[in-house]
């Protein structure tokens, strides 16, 4: 009986570590993307990765670590609000960029330093 | 003198009577004969048994309006034509309405539309300004009837109704109990009190349309099905983007696209635009009514967007399974790759 309990705790621990590792990975990819991509529109794509999968997986790990208790519901709620506010913010940035006359970088532009407005 | 031909779109508003009056009066100023076309355009849920009652109401309104025209015209010879538009195809937004009016006007050689400032054909979003823009896009002349009406600022506040209060009460009570402890009597009592106050004071500004007793819970359930699907799409898109970013050659091909979405304004359009932005690789830059301008980063994300799987999913959430099976935006010819200058 105690074997099963320790096994379950081990599995839970491993799952938390894996989720956190993937969360960190996607946050890292998103940072690399923000640094490498040419202009504000392309960067807005990858910036949202941090919020969706980065924060999503990290919060999933938190929920798993907390176990079945009230605070777990908070993390789900948090994720829900992040999923509503993140695209709104990304859209606001892209829209204001478009309105202030920034034209998106395209493949055949020689200038890799995209937004040189 | 030539006969004047006018088109008057009607909807059941407080100012519809004044609009008809103005239309007849202004059309008779420079003509002694009048051909008045009264139309009611019904929104896209005009199908099925509920649709029949909508069409019935539309015909009653047309009948009343026709008698107003005769009343206002007095002794002048006037011919009244009535029609219900939009029974054959789905009208979603201002663009479809404007096109429908333009087709009708073309058929009968009408050159002027008289608009009711409060015109609202069964959709929730304000209609007048976008409709005026679309009418000038299709090259139809319009005239807004000067009417007297109650102050506009009341529009934010809907009518208080039991359904709204009931729905808001349970939503706020549920939220309170999630934050609190659903098994503790003190939280149960204070939660009920708070939810009661919230639902009494705020129910008429929370919902612009009263929640439907059957449809709204169904939509919530279908939204529950939609969330896992959306998460799956997000994970898929994230992996695709990550691969592209981490490759040293970084094979991106950004382009701007325009997609005409076949979902209604308001909540469905918001859900679609937010879902598009949430999936990396597609980013909603602009939403002019149903015309979404989407920036796409890689070709595969663009293909997915043109295949319209998210659009079908959103239609499933809001209108059920039947309306989810429509042609992809690509097949409909509703997609276009545009230049940066066209923003």
Short mmCIF file of C-alpha atoms in Angstrom, two decimals:
data_model
loop_
_atom_site.label_atom_id
_atom_site.label_comp_id
_atom_site.label_asym_id
_atom_site.label_seq_id
_atom_site.Cartn_x
_atom_site.Cartn_y
_atom_site.Cartn_z
CA UNK A 1 0.00 0.00 0.00
CA UNK A 2 2.73 2.44 0.96
CA UNK A 3 4.50 1.47 -2.27
CA UNK A 4 1.57 2.75 -4.32
CA UNK A 5 1.48 6.00 -2.37
CA UNK A 6 5.19 6.66 -2.87
CA UNK A 7 4.85 5.72 -6.53
CA UNK A 8 1.99 8.20 -6.94
CA UNK A 9 3.97 10.96 -5.22
CA UNK A 10 6.89 10.20 -7.50
CA UNK A 11 4.69 10.37 -10.57
CA UNK A 12 3.20 13.62 -9.35
CA UNK A 13 6.63 15.06 -8.72
CA UNK A 14 7.87 14.00 -12.15
CA UNK A 15 4.79 15.49 -13.80
CA UNK A 16 5.37 18.81 -12.00
CA UNK A 17 9.00 18.87 -13.11
CA UNK A 18 8.10 18.03 -16.72
CA UNK A 19 5.37 20.68 -16.86
CA UNK A 20 7.67 23.32 -15.40
CA UNK A 21 10.47 22.36 -17.79
CA UNK A 22 8.19 22.71 -20.80
CA UNK A 23 6.81 25.97 -19.44
CA UNK A 24 10.36 27.31 -19.12
CA UNK A 25 11.22 26.02 -22.56
CA UNK A 26 8.37 27.85 -24.23
CA UNK A 27 9.14 31.03 -22.30
CA UNK A 28 12.73 30.76 -23.51
CA UNK A 29 11.63 30.17 -27.11
CA UNK A 30 9.39 33.19 -26.85
CA UNK A 31 12.28 35.34 -25.61
CA UNK A 32 14.49 34.11 -28.43
CA UNK A 33 11.68 34.90 -30.84
CA UNK A 34 11.27 38.44 -29.56
CA UNK A 35 14.99 38.99 -30.04
CA UNK A 36 15.29 37.35 -33.47
CA UNK A 37 12.11 38.29 -35.30
CA UNK A 38 12.26 41.34 -37.55
CA UNK A 39 9.36 43.62 -36.66
CA UNK A 40 6.68 44.46 -34.14
CA UNK A 41 3.97 42.31 -35.77
CA UNK A 42 6.13 39.19 -35.87
CA UNK A 43 7.25 39.81 -32.30
CA UNK A 44 3.68 40.10 -31.09
CA UNK A 45 3.07 36.54 -32.30
CA UNK A 46 5.80 35.04 -30.21
CA UNK A 47 5.26 37.27 -27.19
CA UNK A 48 1.87 35.63 -26.75
CA UNK A 49 3.59 32.25 -26.45
CA UNK A 50 4.86 33.20 -23.02
CA UNK A 51 1.33 33.78 -21.84
CA UNK A 52 -0.36 30.81 -23.46
CA UNK A 53 1.99 27.88 -23.06
CA UNK A 54 4.64 29.35 -20.76
CA UNK A 55 2.25 30.59 -18.10
CA UNK A 56 -0.22 27.83 -18.91
CA UNK A 57 2.16 24.97 -18.22
CA UNK A 58 3.66 26.69 -15.17
CA UNK A 59 0.19 27.22 -13.71
CA UNK A 60 -0.70 23.60 -14.48
CA UNK A 61 2.39 22.58 -12.49
CA UNK A 62 1.30 24.83 -9.62
CA UNK A 63 -2.17 23.30 -9.64
CA UNK A 64 -0.67 19.83 -9.54
CA UNK A 65 1.69 20.76 -6.72
CA UNK A 66 -1.12 22.24 -4.65
CA UNK A 67 -3.21 19.12 -5.09
CA UNK A 68 -6.96 19.03 -4.59
CA UNK A 69 -7.68 22.20 -2.64
CA UNK A 70 -9.33 25.54 -2.97
CA UNK A 71 -6.28 27.40 -4.23
CA UNK A 72 -6.15 25.09 -7.26
CA UNK A 73 -9.33 26.69 -8.51
CA UNK A 74 -7.58 30.08 -8.35
CA UNK A 75 -4.86 28.93 -10.73
CA UNK A 76 -7.48 27.74 -13.22
CA UNK A 77 -9.23 31.11 -12.90
CA UNK A 78 -5.89 32.89 -13.36
CA UNK A 79 -5.28 30.97 -16.55
CA UNK A 80 -8.77 31.82 -17.75
CA UNK A 81 -8.17 35.55 -17.26
CA UNK A 82 -4.71 35.35 -18.86
CA UNK A 83 -6.33 33.74 -21.88
CA UNK A 84 -8.80 36.59 -22.17
CA UNK A 85 -6.41 39.49 -21.55
CA UNK A 86 -3.40 38.24 -23.54
CA UNK A 87 -4.96 38.33 -27.02
CA UNK A 88 -6.63 41.63 -26.18
CA UNK A 89 -3.28 43.19 -25.34
CA UNK A 90 -1.57 41.65 -28.39
CA UNK A 91 -4.37 42.96 -30.59
CA UNK A 92 -4.12 46.43 -29.03
CA UNK A 93 -0.38 46.57 -29.73
CA UNK A 94 -0.74 45.33 -33.31
CA UNK A 95 -3.64 47.66 -33.98
CA UNK A 96 -1.88 50.74 -32.68
CA UNK A 97 1.20 49.79 -34.71
CA UNK A 98 -0.96 49.51 -37.81
CA UNK A 99 -2.65 52.81 -37.04
CA UNK A 100 0.62 54.66 -36.60
CA UNK A 101 1.62 53.55 -40.07
CA UNK A 102 4.10 50.73 -39.40
CA UNK A 103 4.15 48.41 -42.40
CA UNK A 104 4.93 44.76 -41.75
CA UNK A 105 8.30 43.36 -42.71
CA UNK A 106 8.16 40.99 -45.67
CA UNK A 107 10.36 38.18 -46.86
CA UNK A 108 11.95 40.06 -49.73
CA UNK A 109 12.82 43.12 -47.66
CA UNK A 110 16.60 43.29 -47.46
CA UNK A 111 16.56 45.20 -44.25
CA UNK A 112 16.41 42.69 -41.43
CA UNK A 113 16.03 45.48 -38.92
CA UNK A 114 12.29 45.57 -39.70
CA UNK A 115 10.76 48.55 -37.96
CA UNK A 116 12.94 51.40 -39.02
CA UNK A 117 10.15 53.97 -38.98
CA UNK B 1 -42.42 65.35 -63.07
CA UNK B 2 -40.83 62.00 -62.55
CA UNK B 3 -41.89 59.60 -59.90
CA UNK B 4 -39.58 59.34 -56.94
CA UNK B 5 -38.51 55.90 -55.86
CA UNK B 6 -37.37 55.38 -52.31
CA UNK B 7 -36.35 52.39 -50.24
CA UNK B 8 -37.12 52.39 -46.52
CA UNK B 9 -35.67 49.58 -44.39
CA UNK B 10 -37.84 49.12 -41.32
CA UNK B 11 -37.31 47.62 -37.92
CA UNK B 12 -39.47 47.74 -34.85
CA UNK B 13 -38.16 50.91 -33.16
CA UNK B 14 -39.71 53.91 -31.46
CA UNK B 15 -38.78 56.09 -34.40
CA UNK B 16 -40.01 53.92 -37.25
CA UNK B 17 -43.25 55.91 -37.57
CA UNK B 18 -41.39 59.23 -37.82
CA UNK B 19 -38.98 57.75 -40.35
CA UNK B 20 -41.79 56.68 -42.67
CA UNK B 21 -43.37 60.09 -42.29
CA UNK B 22 -40.13 61.86 -43.16
CA UNK B 23 -39.46 59.54 -46.11
CA UNK B 24 -42.83 60.24 -47.69
CA UNK B 25 -42.66 63.98 -47.03
CA UNK B 26 -39.15 64.48 -48.40
CA UNK B 27 -39.78 62.30 -51.44
CA UNK B 28 -42.88 64.30 -52.36
CA UNK B 29 -41.06 67.63 -52.15
CA UNK B 30 -39.78 67.47 -55.69
CA UNK B 31 -42.14 64.97 -57.28
CA UNK B 32 -45.84 64.43 -57.49
CA UNK B 33 -45.76 60.68 -57.63
CA UNK B 34 -44.18 58.29 -55.22
CA UNK B 35 -43.08 54.70 -55.41
CA UNK B 36 -42.30 53.64 -51.88
CA UNK B 37 -40.55 50.35 -51.19
CA UNK B 38 -40.80 49.20 -47.60
CA UNK B 39 -38.55 46.32 -46.65
CA UNK B 40 -37.81 44.41 -43.49
CA UNK B 41 -34.49 42.58 -43.46
CA UNK B 42 -34.42 39.72 -41.05
CA UNK B 43 -31.24 38.45 -39.44
CA UNK B 44 -29.77 35.07 -40.06
CA UNK B 45 -31.75 33.06 -37.54
CA UNK B 46 -34.86 33.38 -39.70
CA UNK B 47 -34.99 29.62 -40.21
CA UNK B 48 -37.10 27.05 -38.49
CA UNK B 49 -40.21 27.53 -36.37
CA UNK B 50 -38.83 30.61 -34.59
CA UNK B 51 -38.13 32.12 -38.00
CA UNK B 52 -41.77 31.88 -39.01
CA UNK B 53 -42.87 34.07 -36.14
CA UNK B 54 -40.13 36.56 -37.04
CA UNK B 55 -41.40 36.66 -40.60
CA UNK B 56 -44.95 37.04 -39.26
CA UNK B 57 -43.91 40.04 -37.18
CA UNK B 58 -42.07 41.51 -40.15
CA UNK B 59 -45.20 41.26 -42.30
CA UNK B 60 -47.33 42.92 -39.64
CA UNK B 61 -44.84 45.78 -39.42
CA UNK B 62 -44.89 46.14 -43.21
CA UNK B 63 -48.68 46.24 -43.22
CA UNK B 64 -48.77 48.98 -40.60
CA UNK B 65 -46.07 50.96 -42.40
CA UNK B 66 -47.94 50.68 -45.70
CA UNK B 67 -51.01 52.24 -44.14
CA UNK B 68 -48.85 55.04 -42.70
CA UNK B 69 -47.53 55.82 -46.15
CA UNK B 70 -51.05 56.12 -47.56
CA UNK B 71 -52.03 58.28 -44.61
CA UNK B 72 -49.07 60.65 -45.06
CA UNK B 73 -49.32 60.84 -48.84
CA UNK B 74 -52.87 62.16 -48.70
CA UNK B 75 -54.27 62.70 -52.16
CA UNK B 76 -51.02 62.13 -54.05
CA UNK B 77 -50.84 58.94 -56.06
CA UNK B 78 -48.49 56.60 -54.31
CA UNK B 79 -47.65 52.97 -54.89
CA UNK B 80 -46.34 50.95 -51.99
CA UNK B 81 -44.29 47.79 -52.40
CA UNK B 82 -43.35 45.67 -49.45
CA UNK B 83 -40.83 42.86 -49.14
CA UNK B 84 -39.13 40.75 -46.52
CA UNK B 85 -35.41 40.45 -47.27
CA UNK B 86 -32.90 37.95 -46.05
CA UNK B 87 -35.15 34.90 -46.01
CA UNK B 88 -32.98 33.05 -48.47
CA UNK B 89 -29.53 33.89 -47.23
CA UNK B 90 -27.96 34.62 -43.89
CA UNK B 91 -27.38 38.26 -43.07
CA UNK B 92 -24.65 38.68 -40.52
CA UNK B 93 -23.38 42.21 -40.50
CA UNK B 94 -23.78 45.64 -42.04
CA UNK B 95 -22.03 44.55 -45.21
CA UNK B 96 -24.56 41.83 -46.00
CA UNK B 97 -27.43 44.18 -45.22
CA UNK B 98 -26.01 46.87 -47.47
CA UNK B 99 -25.49 44.37 -50.29
CA UNK B 100 -29.01 43.03 -49.87
CA UNK B 101 -30.44 46.56 -50.06
CA UNK B 102 -28.26 47.34 -53.06
CA UNK B 103 -29.49 44.25 -54.92
CA UNK B 104 -33.08 45.14 -54.15
CA UNK B 105 -32.54 48.76 -55.17
CA UNK B 106 -30.90 47.62 -58.40
CA UNK B 107 -33.87 45.43 -59.28
CA UNK B 108 -36.38 48.24 -58.96
CA UNK B 109 -34.19 51.12 -60.08
CA UNK B 110 -34.28 52.85 -56.71
CA UNK B 111 -31.64 55.45 -56.04
CA UNK B 112 -32.29 56.62 -52.52
CA UNK B 113 -32.50 54.89 -49.17
CA UNK B 114 -34.08 56.53 -46.15
CA UNK B 115 -32.65 55.25 -42.91
CA UNK B 116 -34.15 55.13 -39.47
CA UNK B 117 -31.49 56.47 -37.03
CA UNK B 118 -32.45 53.77 -34.56
CA UNK B 119 -32.39 51.05 -37.22
CA UNK B 120 -31.60 47.75 -35.54
CA UNK B 121 -32.70 44.66 -37.44
CA UNK B 122 -32.50 42.06 -34.73
CA UNK B 123 -28.77 42.31 -34.13
CA UNK B 124 -27.30 43.57 -30.92
CA UNK B 125 -24.50 45.80 -32.14
CA UNK B 126 -25.26 49.37 -33.17
CA UNK B 127 -26.05 49.26 -36.84
CA UNK B 128 -26.45 52.75 -38.21
CA UNK B 129 -22.87 53.95 -38.65
CA UNK B 130 -21.41 50.75 -40.10
CA UNK B 131 -24.43 50.42 -42.36
CA UNK B 132 -24.00 53.96 -43.66
CA UNK B 133 -20.36 53.23 -44.40
CA UNK B 134 -21.23 50.03 -46.24
CA UNK B 135 -24.01 51.72 -48.19
CA UNK B 136 -21.59 54.31 -49.51
CA UNK B 137 -19.21 51.46 -50.32
CA UNK B 138 -21.79 49.80 -52.56
CA UNK B 139 -22.63 53.18 -54.06
CA UNK B 140 -26.13 53.63 -52.73
CA UNK B 141 -27.29 57.08 -51.70
CA UNK B 142 -28.84 57.31 -48.26
CA UNK B 143 -30.62 59.85 -46.14
CA UNK B 144 -30.95 59.70 -42.41
CA UNK B 145 -34.39 60.68 -41.16
CA UNK B 146 -34.31 63.52 -38.59
CA UNK B 147 -36.39 62.15 -35.76
CA UNK B 148 -37.10 63.10 -32.22
CA UNK B 149 -36.41 60.41 -29.72
CA UNK B 150 -35.66 59.86 -26.08
CA UNK B 151 -32.09 60.60 -24.95
CA UNK B 152 -29.53 58.20 -26.36
CA UNK B 153 -27.54 57.46 -23.23
CA UNK B 154 -30.09 54.95 -22.10
CA UNK B 155 -28.80 52.50 -24.63
CA UNK B 156 -26.07 51.25 -22.28
CA UNK B 157 -28.70 50.15 -19.85
CA UNK B 158 -30.85 47.31 -21.02
CA UNK B 159 -34.17 46.42 -19.55
CA UNK B 160 -34.21 44.79 -16.18
CA UNK B 161 -35.67 41.34 -16.43
CA UNK B 162 -35.95 38.30 -14.27
CA UNK B 163 -33.77 36.19 -16.59
CA UNK B 164 -30.89 38.65 -16.42
CA UNK B 165 -31.04 38.88 -12.65
CA UNK B 166 -31.32 35.13 -12.29
CA UNK B 167 -28.32 34.49 -14.56
CA UNK B 168 -26.18 37.19 -12.97
CA UNK B 169 -27.09 36.02 -9.47
CA UNK B 170 -25.77 32.52 -10.11
CA UNK B 171 -22.70 33.72 -11.99
CA UNK B 172 -21.63 36.05 -9.18
CA UNK B 173 -22.62 33.57 -6.47
CA UNK B 174 -20.53 30.89 -8.18
CA UNK B 175 -17.55 33.21 -8.52
CA UNK B 176 -17.83 34.23 -4.86
CA UNK B 177 -17.89 30.62 -3.73
CA UNK B 178 -14.89 29.68 -5.87
CA UNK B 179 -12.90 32.43 -4.16
CA UNK B 180 -14.35 31.56 -0.78
CA UNK B 181 -15.17 28.21 0.75
CA UNK B 182 -18.35 26.58 -0.59
CA UNK B 183 -18.74 24.42 2.52
CA UNK B 184 -18.53 27.21 5.09
CA UNK B 185 -21.98 28.58 6.09
CA UNK B 186 -20.69 32.13 6.54
CA UNK B 187 -19.46 32.30 2.93
CA UNK B 188 -22.71 30.81 1.68
CA UNK B 189 -24.76 33.50 3.45
CA UNK B 190 -22.55 36.49 2.59
CA UNK B 191 -22.21 35.20 -0.96
CA UNK B 192 -25.97 35.08 -1.37
CA UNK B 193 -26.24 38.63 -0.02
CA UNK B 194 -23.50 39.97 -2.31
CA UNK B 195 -24.86 38.13 -5.35
CA UNK B 196 -28.30 39.49 -4.55
CA UNK B 197 -27.05 43.08 -4.42
CA UNK B 198 -24.97 42.62 -7.59
CA UNK B 199 -27.82 41.08 -9.55
CA UNK B 200 -30.32 43.73 -8.44
CA UNK B 201 -28.09 46.69 -9.24
CA UNK B 202 -26.04 45.54 -12.22
CA UNK B 203 -28.14 43.02 -14.11
CA UNK B 204 -29.35 45.58 -16.64
CA UNK B 205 -25.87 46.62 -17.73
CA UNK B 206 -24.18 43.21 -17.69
CA UNK B 207 -26.17 41.70 -20.52
CA UNK B 208 -26.96 43.70 -23.62
CA UNK B 209 -29.34 40.93 -24.64
CA UNK B 210 -31.21 38.90 -22.11
CA UNK B 211 -29.80 35.38 -21.86
CA UNK B 212 -31.97 32.78 -23.52
CA UNK B 213 -33.24 30.13 -21.13
CA UNK B 214 -32.34 27.23 -23.40
CA UNK B 215 -29.70 28.60 -25.75
CA UNK B 216 -27.42 30.31 -23.23
CA UNK B 217 -26.74 27.23 -21.06
CA UNK B 218 -26.28 25.21 -24.26
CA UNK B 219 -23.74 27.75 -25.50
CA UNK B 220 -21.90 27.54 -22.20
CA UNK B 221 -21.77 23.75 -22.49
CA UNK B 222 -20.54 23.91 -26.07
CA UNK B 223 -17.97 26.50 -24.99
CA UNK B 224 -16.74 23.90 -22.51
CA UNK B 225 -16.17 21.56 -25.46
CA UNK B 226 -14.49 24.34 -27.41
CA UNK B 227 -11.83 25.08 -24.77
CA UNK B 228 -9.96 21.73 -25.05
CA UNK B 229 -10.06 22.03 -28.83
CA UNK B 230 -8.64 25.55 -28.63
CA UNK B 231 -5.88 24.40 -26.27
CA UNK B 232 -5.01 21.61 -28.71
CA UNK B 233 -4.77 24.15 -31.53
CA UNK B 234 -2.65 26.46 -29.36
CA UNK B 235 -0.20 23.68 -28.51
CA UNK B 236 0.04 22.65 -32.17
CA UNK B 237 0.67 26.22 -33.32
CA UNK B 238 3.17 26.83 -30.51
CA UNK B 239 5.24 23.84 -31.56
CA UNK B 240 5.20 24.92 -35.21
CA UNK B 241 6.31 28.45 -34.31
CA UNK B 242 8.99 27.23 -31.89
CA UNK B 243 10.53 25.05 -34.59
CA UNK B 244 10.66 28.01 -36.96
CA UNK B 245 12.15 30.38 -34.38
CA UNK B 246 14.84 27.96 -33.23
CA UNK B 247 16.01 27.04 -36.74
CA UNK B 248 19.14 29.09 -37.49
CA UNK B 249 17.80 30.06 -40.93
CA UNK B 250 14.46 31.18 -39.39
CA UNK B 251 12.23 30.48 -42.43
CA UNK B 252 9.45 32.98 -41.74
CA UNK B 253 7.19 34.41 -44.41
CA UNK B 254 5.08 37.13 -42.79
CA UNK B 255 2.12 38.44 -44.72
CA UNK B 256 -1.06 40.33 -44.09
CA UNK B 257 -4.31 38.62 -45.00
CA UNK B 258 -7.91 39.67 -45.02
CA UNK B 259 -10.51 37.14 -44.01
CA UNK B 260 -14.23 37.78 -44.10
CA UNK B 261 -15.58 35.92 -41.13
CA UNK B 262 -19.08 34.52 -41.20
CA UNK B 263 -19.87 35.05 -37.55
CA UNK B 264 -22.09 37.67 -35.97
CA UNK B 265 -20.76 40.87 -34.45
CA UNK B 266 -20.41 41.06 -30.71
CA UNK B 267 -19.48 38.08 -28.61
CA UNK B 268 -18.99 35.54 -31.47
CA UNK B 269 -16.66 37.88 -33.35
CA UNK B 270 -14.75 38.62 -30.14
CA UNK B 271 -14.33 34.92 -29.47
CA UNK B 272 -13.07 34.30 -33.00
CA UNK B 273 -10.62 37.23 -33.02
CA UNK B 274 -9.27 36.31 -29.59
CA UNK B 275 -8.84 32.67 -30.60
CA UNK B 276 -6.98 33.72 -33.75
CA UNK B 277 -4.62 35.88 -31.70
CA UNK B 278 -4.15 33.20 -29.03
CA UNK B 279 -2.78 30.73 -31.56
CA UNK B 280 0.75 31.88 -32.33
CA UNK B 281 1.35 32.42 -36.03
CA UNK B 282 -1.85 34.35 -36.58
CA UNK B 283 -2.52 37.76 -35.10
CA UNK B 284 -5.68 39.78 -35.55
CA UNK B 285 -4.56 43.31 -36.39
CA UNK B 286 -7.87 44.89 -37.31
CA UNK B 287 -11.49 43.96 -37.12
CA UNK B 288 -13.73 46.15 -39.28
CA UNK B 289 -17.03 44.47 -38.64
CA UNK B 290 -16.69 41.01 -40.16
CA UNK B 291 -13.54 41.86 -42.10
CA UNK B 292 -10.62 40.65 -40.07
CA UNK B 293 -7.12 41.72 -41.01
CA UNK B 294 -4.81 39.00 -39.79
CA UNK B 295 -1.03 39.03 -39.77
CA UNK B 296 0.35 35.54 -40.39
CA UNK B 297 3.91 34.54 -39.64
CA UNK B 298 4.38 31.20 -41.42
CA UNK B 299 2.63 29.61 -44.43
CA UNK B 300 1.19 26.69 -42.46
CA UNK B 301 -0.54 29.06 -40.02
CA UNK B 302 -1.94 30.90 -43.03
CA UNK B 303 -3.32 27.67 -44.49
CA UNK B 304 -4.97 26.83 -41.17
CA UNK B 305 -6.54 30.27 -41.04
CA UNK B 306 -7.86 29.95 -44.60
CA UNK B 307 -9.29 26.53 -43.79
CA UNK B 308 -11.37 28.26 -41.12
CA UNK B 309 -11.35 25.53 -38.48
CA UNK B 310 -11.55 28.09 -35.66
CA UNK B 311 -14.38 29.88 -37.43
CA UNK B 312 -16.35 26.64 -37.67
CA UNK B 313 -15.67 25.94 -34.00
CA UNK B 314 -16.94 29.38 -32.98
CA UNK B 315 -20.04 28.89 -35.10
CA UNK B 316 -20.54 25.56 -33.37
CA UNK B 317 -20.34 27.22 -29.96
CA UNK B 318 -22.86 29.95 -30.75
CA UNK B 319 -25.25 28.38 -33.23
CA UNK B 320 -24.96 24.62 -32.84
CA UNK B 321 -23.68 21.84 -34.98
CA UNK B 322 -25.76 22.54 -38.08
CA UNK B 323 -24.29 25.93 -38.80
CA UNK B 324 -20.75 24.69 -38.18
CA UNK B 325 -20.65 22.94 -41.54
CA UNK B 326 -20.05 25.78 -43.95
CA UNK B 327 -17.54 26.14 -46.74
CA UNK B 328 -14.05 27.19 -45.71
CA UNK B 329 -13.20 30.88 -46.15
CA UNK B 330 -10.92 29.83 -49.00
CA UNK B 331 -13.72 28.08 -50.90
CA UNK B 332 -16.02 31.04 -50.32
CA UNK B 333 -13.39 33.39 -51.76
CA UNK B 334 -13.36 35.34 -48.52
CA UNK B 335 -9.61 35.31 -48.18
CA UNK B 336 -7.05 37.65 -49.63
CA UNK B 337 -3.39 38.37 -49.13
CA UNK B 338 -2.90 42.12 -48.93
CA UNK B 339 -0.03 44.55 -49.00
CA UNK B 340 1.15 46.40 -45.94
CA UNK B 341 -0.05 49.69 -47.39
CA UNK B 342 -3.68 48.51 -47.40
CA UNK B 343 -3.98 48.44 -43.64
#
